[in-house]
Backbone as XML, in Angstrom:
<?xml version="1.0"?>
<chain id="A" units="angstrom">
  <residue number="1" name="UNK">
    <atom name="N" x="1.662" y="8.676" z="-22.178"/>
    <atom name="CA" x="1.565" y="8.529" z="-20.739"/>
    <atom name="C" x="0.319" y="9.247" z="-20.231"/>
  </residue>
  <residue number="2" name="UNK">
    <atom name="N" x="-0.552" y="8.587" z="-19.205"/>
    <atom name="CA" x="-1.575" y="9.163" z="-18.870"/>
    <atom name="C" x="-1.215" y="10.167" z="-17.242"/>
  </residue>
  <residue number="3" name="UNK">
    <atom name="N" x="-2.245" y="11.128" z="-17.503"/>
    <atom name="CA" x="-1.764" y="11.680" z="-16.338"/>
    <atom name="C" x="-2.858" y="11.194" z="-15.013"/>
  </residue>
  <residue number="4" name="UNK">
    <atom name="N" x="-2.470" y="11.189" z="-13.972"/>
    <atom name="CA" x="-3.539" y="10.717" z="-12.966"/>
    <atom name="C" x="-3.213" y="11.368" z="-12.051"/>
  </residue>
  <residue number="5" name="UNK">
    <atom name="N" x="-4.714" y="11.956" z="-11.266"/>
    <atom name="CA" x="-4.446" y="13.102" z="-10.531"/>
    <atom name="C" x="-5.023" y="12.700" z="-9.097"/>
  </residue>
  <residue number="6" name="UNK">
    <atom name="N" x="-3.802" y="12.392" z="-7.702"/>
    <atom name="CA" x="-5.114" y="12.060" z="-6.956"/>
    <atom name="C" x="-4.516" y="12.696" z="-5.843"/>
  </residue>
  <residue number="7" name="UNK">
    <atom name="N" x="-5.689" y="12.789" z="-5.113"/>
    <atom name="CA" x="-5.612" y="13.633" z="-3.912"/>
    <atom name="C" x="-4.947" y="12.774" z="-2.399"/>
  </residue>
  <residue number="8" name="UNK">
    <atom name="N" x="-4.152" y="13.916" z="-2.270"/>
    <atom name="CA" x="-3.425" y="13.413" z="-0.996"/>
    <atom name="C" x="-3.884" y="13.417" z="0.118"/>
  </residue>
  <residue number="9" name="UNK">
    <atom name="N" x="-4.172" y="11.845" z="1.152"/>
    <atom name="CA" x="-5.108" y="12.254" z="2.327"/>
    <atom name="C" x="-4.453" y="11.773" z="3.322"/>
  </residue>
  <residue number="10" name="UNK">
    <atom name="N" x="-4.886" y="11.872" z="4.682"/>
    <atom name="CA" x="-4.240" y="11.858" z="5.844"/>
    <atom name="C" x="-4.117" y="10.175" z="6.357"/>
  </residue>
  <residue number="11" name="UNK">
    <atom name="N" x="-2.757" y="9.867" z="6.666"/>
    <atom name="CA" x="-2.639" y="8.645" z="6.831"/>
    <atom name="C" x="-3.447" y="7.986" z="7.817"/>
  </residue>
  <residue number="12" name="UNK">
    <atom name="N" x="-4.326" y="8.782" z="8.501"/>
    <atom name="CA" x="-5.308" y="7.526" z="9.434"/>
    <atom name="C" x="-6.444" y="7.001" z="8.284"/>
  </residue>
  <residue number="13" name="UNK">
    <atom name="N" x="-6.543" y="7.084" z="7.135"/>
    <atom name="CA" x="-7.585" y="6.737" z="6.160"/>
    <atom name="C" x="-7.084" y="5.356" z="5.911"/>
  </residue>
  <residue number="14" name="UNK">
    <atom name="N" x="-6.214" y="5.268" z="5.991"/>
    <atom name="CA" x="-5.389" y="4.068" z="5.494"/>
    <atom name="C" x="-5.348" y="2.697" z="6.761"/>
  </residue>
  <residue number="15" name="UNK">
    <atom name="N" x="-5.911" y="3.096" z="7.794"/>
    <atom name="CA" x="-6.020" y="2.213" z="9.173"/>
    <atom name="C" x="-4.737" y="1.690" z="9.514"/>
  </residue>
  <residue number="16" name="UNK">
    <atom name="N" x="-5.399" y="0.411" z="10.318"/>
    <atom name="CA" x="-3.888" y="-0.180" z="10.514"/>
    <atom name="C" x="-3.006" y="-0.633" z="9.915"/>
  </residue>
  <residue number="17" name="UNK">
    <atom name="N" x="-1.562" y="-0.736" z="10.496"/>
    <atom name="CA" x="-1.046" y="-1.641" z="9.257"/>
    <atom name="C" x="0.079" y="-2.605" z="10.092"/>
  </residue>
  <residue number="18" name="UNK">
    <atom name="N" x="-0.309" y="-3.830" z="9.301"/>
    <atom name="CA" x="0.298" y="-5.347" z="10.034"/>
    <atom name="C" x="1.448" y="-5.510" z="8.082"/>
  </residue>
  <residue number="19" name="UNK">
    <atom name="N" x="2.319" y="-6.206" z="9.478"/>
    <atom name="CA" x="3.116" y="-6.769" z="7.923"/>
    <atom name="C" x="2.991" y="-8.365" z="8.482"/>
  </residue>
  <residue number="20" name="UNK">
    <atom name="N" x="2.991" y="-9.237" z="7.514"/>
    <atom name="CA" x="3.325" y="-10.860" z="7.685"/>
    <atom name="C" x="4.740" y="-10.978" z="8.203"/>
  </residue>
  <residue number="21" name="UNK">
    <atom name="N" x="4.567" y="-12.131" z="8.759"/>
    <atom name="CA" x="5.934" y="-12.535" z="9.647"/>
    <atom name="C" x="7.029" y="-12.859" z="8.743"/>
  </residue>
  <residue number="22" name="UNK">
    <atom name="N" x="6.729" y="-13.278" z="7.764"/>
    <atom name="CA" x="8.198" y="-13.278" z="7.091"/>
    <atom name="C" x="8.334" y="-12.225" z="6.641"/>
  </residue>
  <residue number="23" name="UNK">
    <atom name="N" x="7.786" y="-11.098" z="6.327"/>
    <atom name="CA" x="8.586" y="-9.781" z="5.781"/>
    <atom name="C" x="9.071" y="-8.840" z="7.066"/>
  </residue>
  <residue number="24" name="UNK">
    <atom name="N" x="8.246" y="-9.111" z="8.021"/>
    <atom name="CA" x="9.158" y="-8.684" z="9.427"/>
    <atom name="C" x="10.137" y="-9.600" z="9.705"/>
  </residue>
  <residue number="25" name="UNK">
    <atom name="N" x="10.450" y="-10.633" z="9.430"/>
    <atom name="CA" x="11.922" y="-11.142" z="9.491"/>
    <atom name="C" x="12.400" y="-10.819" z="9.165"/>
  </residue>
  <residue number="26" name="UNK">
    <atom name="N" x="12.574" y="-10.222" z="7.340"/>
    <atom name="CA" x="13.431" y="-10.263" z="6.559"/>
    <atom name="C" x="13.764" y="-8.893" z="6.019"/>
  </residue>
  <residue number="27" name="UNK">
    <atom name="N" x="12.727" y="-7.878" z="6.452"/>
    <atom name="CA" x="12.827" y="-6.647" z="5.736"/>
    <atom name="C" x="13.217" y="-6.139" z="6.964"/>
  </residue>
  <residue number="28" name="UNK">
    <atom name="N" x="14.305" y="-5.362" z="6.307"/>
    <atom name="CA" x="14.784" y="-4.321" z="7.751"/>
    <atom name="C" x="13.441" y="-3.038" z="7.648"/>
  </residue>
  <residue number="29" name="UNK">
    <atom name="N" x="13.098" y="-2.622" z="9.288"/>
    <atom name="CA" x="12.048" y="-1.817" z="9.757"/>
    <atom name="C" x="12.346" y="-0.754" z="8.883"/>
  </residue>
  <residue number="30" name="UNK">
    <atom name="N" x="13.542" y="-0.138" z="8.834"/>
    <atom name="CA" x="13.757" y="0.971" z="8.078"/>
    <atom name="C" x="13.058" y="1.016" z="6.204"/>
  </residue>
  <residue number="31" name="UNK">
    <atom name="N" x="13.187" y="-0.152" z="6.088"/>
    <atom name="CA" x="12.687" y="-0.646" z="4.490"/>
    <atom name="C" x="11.323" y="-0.301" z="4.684"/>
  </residue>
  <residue number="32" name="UNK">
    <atom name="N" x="10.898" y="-0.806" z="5.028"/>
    <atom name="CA" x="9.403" y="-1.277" z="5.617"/>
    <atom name="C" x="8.768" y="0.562" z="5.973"/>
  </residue>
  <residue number="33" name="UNK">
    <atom name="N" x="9.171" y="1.597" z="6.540"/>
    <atom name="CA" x="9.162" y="2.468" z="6.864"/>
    <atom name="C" x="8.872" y="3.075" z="5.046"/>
  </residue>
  <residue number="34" name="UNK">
    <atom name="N" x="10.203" y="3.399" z="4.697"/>
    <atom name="CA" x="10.165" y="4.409" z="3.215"/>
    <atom name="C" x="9.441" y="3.802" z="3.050"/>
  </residue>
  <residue number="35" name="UNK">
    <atom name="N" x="8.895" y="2.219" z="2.743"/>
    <atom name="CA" x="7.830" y="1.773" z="1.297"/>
    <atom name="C" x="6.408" y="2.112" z="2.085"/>
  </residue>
  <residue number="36" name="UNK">
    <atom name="N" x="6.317" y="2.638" z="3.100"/>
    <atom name="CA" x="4.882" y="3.204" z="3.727"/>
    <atom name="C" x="4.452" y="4.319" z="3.289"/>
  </residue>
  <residue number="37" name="UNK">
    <atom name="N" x="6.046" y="5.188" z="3.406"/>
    <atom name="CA" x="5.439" y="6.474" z="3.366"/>
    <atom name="C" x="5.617" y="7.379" z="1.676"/>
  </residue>
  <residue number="38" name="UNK">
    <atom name="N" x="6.070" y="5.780" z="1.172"/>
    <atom name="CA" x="5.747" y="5.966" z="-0.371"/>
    <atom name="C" x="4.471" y="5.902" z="-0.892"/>
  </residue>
  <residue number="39" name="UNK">
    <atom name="N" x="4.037" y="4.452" z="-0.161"/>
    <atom name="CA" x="2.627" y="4.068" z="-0.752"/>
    <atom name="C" x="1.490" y="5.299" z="0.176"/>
  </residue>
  <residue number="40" name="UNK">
    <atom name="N" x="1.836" y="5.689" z="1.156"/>
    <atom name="CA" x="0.662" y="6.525" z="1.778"/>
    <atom name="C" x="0.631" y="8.288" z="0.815"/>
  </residue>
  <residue number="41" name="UNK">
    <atom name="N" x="1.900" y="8.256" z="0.225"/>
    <atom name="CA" x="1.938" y="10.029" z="-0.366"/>
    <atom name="C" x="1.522" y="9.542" z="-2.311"/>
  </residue>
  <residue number="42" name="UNK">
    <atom name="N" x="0.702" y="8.163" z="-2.458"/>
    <atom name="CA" x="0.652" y="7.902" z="-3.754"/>
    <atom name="C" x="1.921" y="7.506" z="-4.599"/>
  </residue>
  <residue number="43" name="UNK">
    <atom name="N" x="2.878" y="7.140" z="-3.756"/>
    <atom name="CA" x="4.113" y="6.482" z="-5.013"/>
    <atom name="C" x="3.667" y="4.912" z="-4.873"/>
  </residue>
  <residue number="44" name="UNK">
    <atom name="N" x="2.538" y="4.244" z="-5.861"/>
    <atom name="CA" x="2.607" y="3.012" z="-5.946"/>
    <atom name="C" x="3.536" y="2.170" z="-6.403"/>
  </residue>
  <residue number="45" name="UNK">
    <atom name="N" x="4.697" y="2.635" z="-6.881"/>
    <atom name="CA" x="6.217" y="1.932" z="-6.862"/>
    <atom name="C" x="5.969" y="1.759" z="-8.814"/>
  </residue>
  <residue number="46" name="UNK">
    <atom name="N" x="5.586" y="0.248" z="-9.046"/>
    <atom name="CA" x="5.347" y="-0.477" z="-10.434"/>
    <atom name="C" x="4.745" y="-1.028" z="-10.802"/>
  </residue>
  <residue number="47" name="UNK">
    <atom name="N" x="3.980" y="-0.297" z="-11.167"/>
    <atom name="CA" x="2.192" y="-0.334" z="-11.149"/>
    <atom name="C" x="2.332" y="-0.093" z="-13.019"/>
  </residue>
  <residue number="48" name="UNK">
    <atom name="N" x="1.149" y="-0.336" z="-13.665"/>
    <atom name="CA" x="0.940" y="0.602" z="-14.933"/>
    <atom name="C" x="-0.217" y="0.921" z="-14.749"/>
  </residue>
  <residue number="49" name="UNK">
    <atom name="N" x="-0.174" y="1.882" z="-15.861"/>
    <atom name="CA" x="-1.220" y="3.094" z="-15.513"/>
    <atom name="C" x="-2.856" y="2.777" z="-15.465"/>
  </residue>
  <residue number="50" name="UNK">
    <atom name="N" x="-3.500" y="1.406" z="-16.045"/>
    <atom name="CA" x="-4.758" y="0.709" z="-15.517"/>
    <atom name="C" x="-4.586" y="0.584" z="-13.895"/>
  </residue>
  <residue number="51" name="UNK">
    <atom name="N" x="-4.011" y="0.254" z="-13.242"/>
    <atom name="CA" x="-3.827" y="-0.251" z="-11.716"/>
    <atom name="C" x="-3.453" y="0.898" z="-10.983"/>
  </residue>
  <residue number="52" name="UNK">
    <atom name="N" x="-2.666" y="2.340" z="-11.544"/>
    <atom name="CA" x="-2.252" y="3.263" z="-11.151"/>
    <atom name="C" x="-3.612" y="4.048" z="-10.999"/>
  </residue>
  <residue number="53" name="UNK">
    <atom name="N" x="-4.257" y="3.881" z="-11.897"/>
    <atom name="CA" x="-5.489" y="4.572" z="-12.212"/>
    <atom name="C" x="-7.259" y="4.293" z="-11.164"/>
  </residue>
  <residue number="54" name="UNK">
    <atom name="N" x="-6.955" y="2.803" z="-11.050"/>
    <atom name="CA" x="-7.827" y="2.309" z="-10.344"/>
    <atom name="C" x="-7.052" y="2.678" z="-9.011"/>
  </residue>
  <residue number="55" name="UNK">
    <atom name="N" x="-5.650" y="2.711" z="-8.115"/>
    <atom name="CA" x="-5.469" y="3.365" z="-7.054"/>
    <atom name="C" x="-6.027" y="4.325" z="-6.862"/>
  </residue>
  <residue number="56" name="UNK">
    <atom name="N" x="-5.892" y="5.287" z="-7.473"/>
    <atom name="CA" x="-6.163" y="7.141" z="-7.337"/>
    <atom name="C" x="-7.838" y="7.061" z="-7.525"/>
  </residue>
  <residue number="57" name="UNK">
    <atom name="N" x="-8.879" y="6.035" z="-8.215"/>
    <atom name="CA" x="-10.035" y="6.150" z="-7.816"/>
    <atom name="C" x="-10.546" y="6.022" z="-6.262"/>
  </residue>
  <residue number="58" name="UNK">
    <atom name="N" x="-9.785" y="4.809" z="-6.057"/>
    <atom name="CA" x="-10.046" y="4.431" z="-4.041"/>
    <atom name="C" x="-9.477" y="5.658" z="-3.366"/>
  </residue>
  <residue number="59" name="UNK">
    <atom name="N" x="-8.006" y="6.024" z="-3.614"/>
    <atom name="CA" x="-7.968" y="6.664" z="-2.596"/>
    <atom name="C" x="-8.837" y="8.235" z="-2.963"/>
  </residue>
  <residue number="60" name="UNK">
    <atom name="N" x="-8.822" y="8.686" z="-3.957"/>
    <atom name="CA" x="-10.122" y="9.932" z="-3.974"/>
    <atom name="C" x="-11.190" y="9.887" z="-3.682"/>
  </residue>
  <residue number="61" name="UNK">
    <atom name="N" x="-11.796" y="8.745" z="-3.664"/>
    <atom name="CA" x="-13.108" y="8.348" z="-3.421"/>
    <atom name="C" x="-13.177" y="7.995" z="-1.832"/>
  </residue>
  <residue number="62" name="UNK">
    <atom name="N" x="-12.019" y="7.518" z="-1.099"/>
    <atom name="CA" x="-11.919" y="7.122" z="0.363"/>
    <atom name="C" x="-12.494" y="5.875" z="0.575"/>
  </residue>
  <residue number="63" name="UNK">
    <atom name="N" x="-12.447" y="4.736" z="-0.847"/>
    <atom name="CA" x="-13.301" y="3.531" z="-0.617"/>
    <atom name="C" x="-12.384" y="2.746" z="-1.589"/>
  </residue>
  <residue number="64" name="UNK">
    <atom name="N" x="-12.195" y="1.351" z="-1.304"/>
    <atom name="CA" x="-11.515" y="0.383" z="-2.120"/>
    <atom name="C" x="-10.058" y="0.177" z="-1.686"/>
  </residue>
  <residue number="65" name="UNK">
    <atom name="N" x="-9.745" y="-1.171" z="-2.828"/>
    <atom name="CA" x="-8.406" y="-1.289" z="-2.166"/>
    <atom name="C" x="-7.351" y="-0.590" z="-3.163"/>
  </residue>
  <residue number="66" name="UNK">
    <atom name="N" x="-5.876" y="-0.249" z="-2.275"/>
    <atom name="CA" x="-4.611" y="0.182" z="-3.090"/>
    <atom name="C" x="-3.899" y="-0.605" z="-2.724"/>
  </residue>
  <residue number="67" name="UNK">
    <atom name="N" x="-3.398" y="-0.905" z="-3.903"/>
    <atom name="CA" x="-1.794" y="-1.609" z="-3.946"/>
    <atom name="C" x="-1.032" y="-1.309" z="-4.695"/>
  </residue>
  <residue number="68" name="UNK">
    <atom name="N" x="0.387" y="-1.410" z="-4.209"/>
    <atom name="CA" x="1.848" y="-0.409" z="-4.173"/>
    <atom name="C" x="2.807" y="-1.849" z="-4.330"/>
  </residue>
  <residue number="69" name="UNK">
    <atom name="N" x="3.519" y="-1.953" z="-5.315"/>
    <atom name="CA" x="4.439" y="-2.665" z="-5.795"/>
    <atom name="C" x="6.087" y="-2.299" z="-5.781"/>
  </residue>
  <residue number="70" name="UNK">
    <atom name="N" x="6.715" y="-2.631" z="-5.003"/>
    <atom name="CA" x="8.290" y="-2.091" z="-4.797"/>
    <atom name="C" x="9.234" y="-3.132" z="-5.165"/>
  </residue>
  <residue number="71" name="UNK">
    <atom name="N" x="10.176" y="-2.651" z="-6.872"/>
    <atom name="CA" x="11.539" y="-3.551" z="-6.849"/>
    <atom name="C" x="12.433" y="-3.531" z="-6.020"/>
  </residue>
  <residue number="72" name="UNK">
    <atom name="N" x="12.150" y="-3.948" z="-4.621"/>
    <atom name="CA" x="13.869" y="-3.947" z="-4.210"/>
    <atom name="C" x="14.977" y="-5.141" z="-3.944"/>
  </residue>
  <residue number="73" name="UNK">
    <atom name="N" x="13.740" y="-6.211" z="-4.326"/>
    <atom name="CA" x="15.112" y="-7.537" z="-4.017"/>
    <atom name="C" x="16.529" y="-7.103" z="-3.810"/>
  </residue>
  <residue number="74" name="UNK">
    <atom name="N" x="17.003" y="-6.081" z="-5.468"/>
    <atom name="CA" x="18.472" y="-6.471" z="-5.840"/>
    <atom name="C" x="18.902" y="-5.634" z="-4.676"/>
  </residue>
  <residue number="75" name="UNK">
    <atom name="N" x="18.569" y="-4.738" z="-4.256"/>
    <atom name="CA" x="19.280" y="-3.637" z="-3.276"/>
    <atom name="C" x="19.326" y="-4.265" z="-2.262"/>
  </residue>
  <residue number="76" name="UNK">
    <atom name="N" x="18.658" y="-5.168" z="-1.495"/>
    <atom name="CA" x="18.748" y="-5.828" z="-0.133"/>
    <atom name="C" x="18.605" y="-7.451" z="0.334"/>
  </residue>
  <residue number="77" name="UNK">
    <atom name="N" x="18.841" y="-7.775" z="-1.546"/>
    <atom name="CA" x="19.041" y="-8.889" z="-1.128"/>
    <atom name="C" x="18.020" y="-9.577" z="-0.880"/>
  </residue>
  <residue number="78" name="UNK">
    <atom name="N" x="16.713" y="-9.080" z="-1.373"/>
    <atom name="CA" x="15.302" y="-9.864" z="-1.373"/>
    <atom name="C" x="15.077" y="-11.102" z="-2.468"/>
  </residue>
  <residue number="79" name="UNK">
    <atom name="N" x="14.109" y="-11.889" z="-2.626"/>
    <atom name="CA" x="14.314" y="-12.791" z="-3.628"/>
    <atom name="C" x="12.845" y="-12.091" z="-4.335"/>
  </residue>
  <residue number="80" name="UNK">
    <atom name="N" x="12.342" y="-11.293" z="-3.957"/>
    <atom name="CA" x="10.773" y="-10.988" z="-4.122"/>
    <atom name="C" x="10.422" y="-9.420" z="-4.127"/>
  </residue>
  <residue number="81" name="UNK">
    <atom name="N" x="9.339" y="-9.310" z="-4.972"/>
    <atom name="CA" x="9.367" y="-7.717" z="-4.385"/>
    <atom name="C" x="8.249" y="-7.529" z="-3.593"/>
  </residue>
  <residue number="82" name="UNK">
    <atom name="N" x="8.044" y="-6.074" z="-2.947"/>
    <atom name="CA" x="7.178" y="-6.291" z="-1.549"/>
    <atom name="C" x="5.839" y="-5.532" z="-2.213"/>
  </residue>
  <residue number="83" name="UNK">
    <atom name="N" x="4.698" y="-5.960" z="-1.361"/>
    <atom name="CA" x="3.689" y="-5.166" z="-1.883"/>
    <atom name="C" x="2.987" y="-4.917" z="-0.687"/>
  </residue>
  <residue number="84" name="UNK">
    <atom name="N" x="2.017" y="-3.360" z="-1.281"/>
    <atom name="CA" x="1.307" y="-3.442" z="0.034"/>
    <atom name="C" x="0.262" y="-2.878" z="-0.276"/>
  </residue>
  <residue number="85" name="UNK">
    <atom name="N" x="-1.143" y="-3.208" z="0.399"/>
    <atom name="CA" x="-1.878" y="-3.445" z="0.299"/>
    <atom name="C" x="-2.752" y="-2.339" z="0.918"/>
  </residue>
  <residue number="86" name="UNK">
    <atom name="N" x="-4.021" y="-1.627" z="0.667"/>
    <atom name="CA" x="-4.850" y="-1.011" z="1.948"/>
    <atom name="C" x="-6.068" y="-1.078" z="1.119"/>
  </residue>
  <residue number="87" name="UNK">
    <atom name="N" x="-6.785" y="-1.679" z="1.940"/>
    <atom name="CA" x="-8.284" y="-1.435" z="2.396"/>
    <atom name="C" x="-8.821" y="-0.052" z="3.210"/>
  </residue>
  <residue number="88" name="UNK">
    <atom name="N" x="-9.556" y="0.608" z="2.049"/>
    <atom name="CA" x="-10.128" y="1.954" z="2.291"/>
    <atom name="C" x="-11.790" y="2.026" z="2.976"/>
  </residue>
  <residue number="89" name="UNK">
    <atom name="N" x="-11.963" y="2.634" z="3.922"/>
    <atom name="CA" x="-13.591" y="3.168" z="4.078"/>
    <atom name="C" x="-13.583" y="4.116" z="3.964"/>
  </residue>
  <residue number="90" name="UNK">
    <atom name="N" x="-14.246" y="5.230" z="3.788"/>
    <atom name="CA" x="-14.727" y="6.146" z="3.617"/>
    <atom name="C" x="-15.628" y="6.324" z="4.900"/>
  </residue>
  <residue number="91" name="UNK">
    <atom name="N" x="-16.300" y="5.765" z="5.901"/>
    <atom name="CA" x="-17.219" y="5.845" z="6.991"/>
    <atom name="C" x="-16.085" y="5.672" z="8.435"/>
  </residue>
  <residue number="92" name="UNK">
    <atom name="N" x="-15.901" y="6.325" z="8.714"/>
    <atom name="CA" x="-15.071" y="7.188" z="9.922"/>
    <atom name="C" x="-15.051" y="6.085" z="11.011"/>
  </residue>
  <residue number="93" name="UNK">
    <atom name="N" x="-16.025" y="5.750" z="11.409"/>
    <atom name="CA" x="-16.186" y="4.423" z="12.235"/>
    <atom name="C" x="-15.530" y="3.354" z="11.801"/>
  </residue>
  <residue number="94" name="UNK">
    <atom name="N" x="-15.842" y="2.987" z="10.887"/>
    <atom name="CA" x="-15.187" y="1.826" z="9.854"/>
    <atom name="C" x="-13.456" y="1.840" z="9.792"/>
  </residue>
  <residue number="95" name="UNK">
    <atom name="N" x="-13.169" y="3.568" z="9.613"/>
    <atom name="CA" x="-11.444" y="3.830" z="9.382"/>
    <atom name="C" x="-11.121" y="2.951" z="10.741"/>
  </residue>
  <residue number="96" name="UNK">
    <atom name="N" x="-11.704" y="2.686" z="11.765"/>
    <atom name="CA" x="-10.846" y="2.973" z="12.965"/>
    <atom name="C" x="-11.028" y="1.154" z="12.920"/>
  </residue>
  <residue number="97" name="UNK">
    <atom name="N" x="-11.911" y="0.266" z="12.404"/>
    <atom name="CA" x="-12.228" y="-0.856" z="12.596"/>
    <atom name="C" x="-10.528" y="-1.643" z="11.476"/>
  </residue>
  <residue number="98" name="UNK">
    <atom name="N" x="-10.007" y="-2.681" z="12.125"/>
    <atom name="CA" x="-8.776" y="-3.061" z="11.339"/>
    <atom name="C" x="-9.408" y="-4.182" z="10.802"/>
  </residue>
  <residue number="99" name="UNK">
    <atom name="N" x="-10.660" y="-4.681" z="11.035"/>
    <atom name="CA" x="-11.210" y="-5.719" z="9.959"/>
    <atom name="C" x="-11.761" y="-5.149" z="8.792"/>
  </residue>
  <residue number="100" name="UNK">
    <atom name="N" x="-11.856" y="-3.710" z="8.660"/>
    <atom name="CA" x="-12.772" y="-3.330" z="7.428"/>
    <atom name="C" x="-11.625" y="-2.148" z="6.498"/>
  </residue>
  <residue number="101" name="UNK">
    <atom name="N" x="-10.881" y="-1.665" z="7.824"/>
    <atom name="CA" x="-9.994" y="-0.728" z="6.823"/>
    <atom name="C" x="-8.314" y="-0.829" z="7.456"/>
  </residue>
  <residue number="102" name="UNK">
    <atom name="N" x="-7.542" y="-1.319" z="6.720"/>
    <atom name="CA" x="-5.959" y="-1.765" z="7.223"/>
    <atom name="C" x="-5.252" y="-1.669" z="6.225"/>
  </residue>
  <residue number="103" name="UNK">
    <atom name="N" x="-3.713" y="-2.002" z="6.027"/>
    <atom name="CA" x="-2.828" y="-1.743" z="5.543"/>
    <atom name="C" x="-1.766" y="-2.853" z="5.639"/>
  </residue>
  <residue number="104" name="UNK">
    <atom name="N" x="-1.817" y="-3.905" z="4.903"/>
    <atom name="CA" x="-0.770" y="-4.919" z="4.982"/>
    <atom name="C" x="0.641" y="-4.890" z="4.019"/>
  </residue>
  <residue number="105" name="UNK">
    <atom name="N" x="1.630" y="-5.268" z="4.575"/>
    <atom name="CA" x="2.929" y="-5.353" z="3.676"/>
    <atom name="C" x="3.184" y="-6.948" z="4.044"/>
  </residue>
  <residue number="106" name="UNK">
    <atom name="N" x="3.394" y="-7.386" z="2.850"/>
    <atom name="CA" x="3.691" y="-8.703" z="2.666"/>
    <atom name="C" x="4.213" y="-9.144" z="0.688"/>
  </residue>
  <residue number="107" name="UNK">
    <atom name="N" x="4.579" y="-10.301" z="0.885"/>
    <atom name="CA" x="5.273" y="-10.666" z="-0.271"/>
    <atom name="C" x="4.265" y="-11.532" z="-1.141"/>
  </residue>
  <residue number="108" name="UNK">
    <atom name="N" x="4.338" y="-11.415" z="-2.468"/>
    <atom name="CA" x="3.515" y="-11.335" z="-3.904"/>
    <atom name="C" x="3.217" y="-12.960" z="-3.220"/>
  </residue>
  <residue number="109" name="UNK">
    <atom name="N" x="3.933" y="-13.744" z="-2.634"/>
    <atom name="CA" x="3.579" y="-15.637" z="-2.462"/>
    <atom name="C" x="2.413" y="-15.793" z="-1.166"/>
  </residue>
  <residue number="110" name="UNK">
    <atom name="N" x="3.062" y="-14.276" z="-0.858"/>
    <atom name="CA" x="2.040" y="-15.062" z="0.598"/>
    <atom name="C" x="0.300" y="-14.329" z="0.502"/>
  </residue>
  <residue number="111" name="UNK">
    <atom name="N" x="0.310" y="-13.579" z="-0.959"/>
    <atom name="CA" x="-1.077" y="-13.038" z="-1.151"/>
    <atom name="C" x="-2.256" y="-14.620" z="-1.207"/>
  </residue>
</chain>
């Protein structure tokens, strides 16, 4: 097992965050909530450690994208598991722009 070490940063790095309309139908807010503040403290859910590894470069670096993979169909009755997505800047101006740096939750079909 590899170890990967990445630094924890403040959730406005991560910009906005929109979910697609069918996972706001279908995912209760509360769901939608934990798998944020999983993917924002580095729990990319089920990832392996190439993709785990390339996360913890973006977010240390404050540039690139992360994505966070969550099994929860069986617990709530999903047919899919959820993923989510963020687009990183590193340029402060840019954090605040939601075309250059955001945070989407949506399902593996509707990528």
């Amino acid at each position: 097992m590899t170890t990967i070490t990445t630094t924890l940063q403040p959730r406005e790095i991560f910009g906005t965050v929109v979910t697609t309309a069918s996972v706001a139908e279908t995912v209760p807010m509360a769901l939608i909530q934990r798998l944020l503040d999983r993917h924002f403290i580095n729990d990319w859910g089920d990832l392996d450690d190439e993709d785990a590894q390339m996360n913890s470069d973006a977010v240390n670096n404050i540039e690139g994208r992360v994505m966070s993979s969550y099994s929860w169909p069986k617990k709530v009755g999903l047919k899919e598991n959820i993923w989510i997505i963020s687009y990183l800047q590193s340029d402060p101006e840019l954090q605040k722009n939601p075309d250059y740096c955001n945070t989407c939750v949506l399902f593996p079909s509707e990528y």
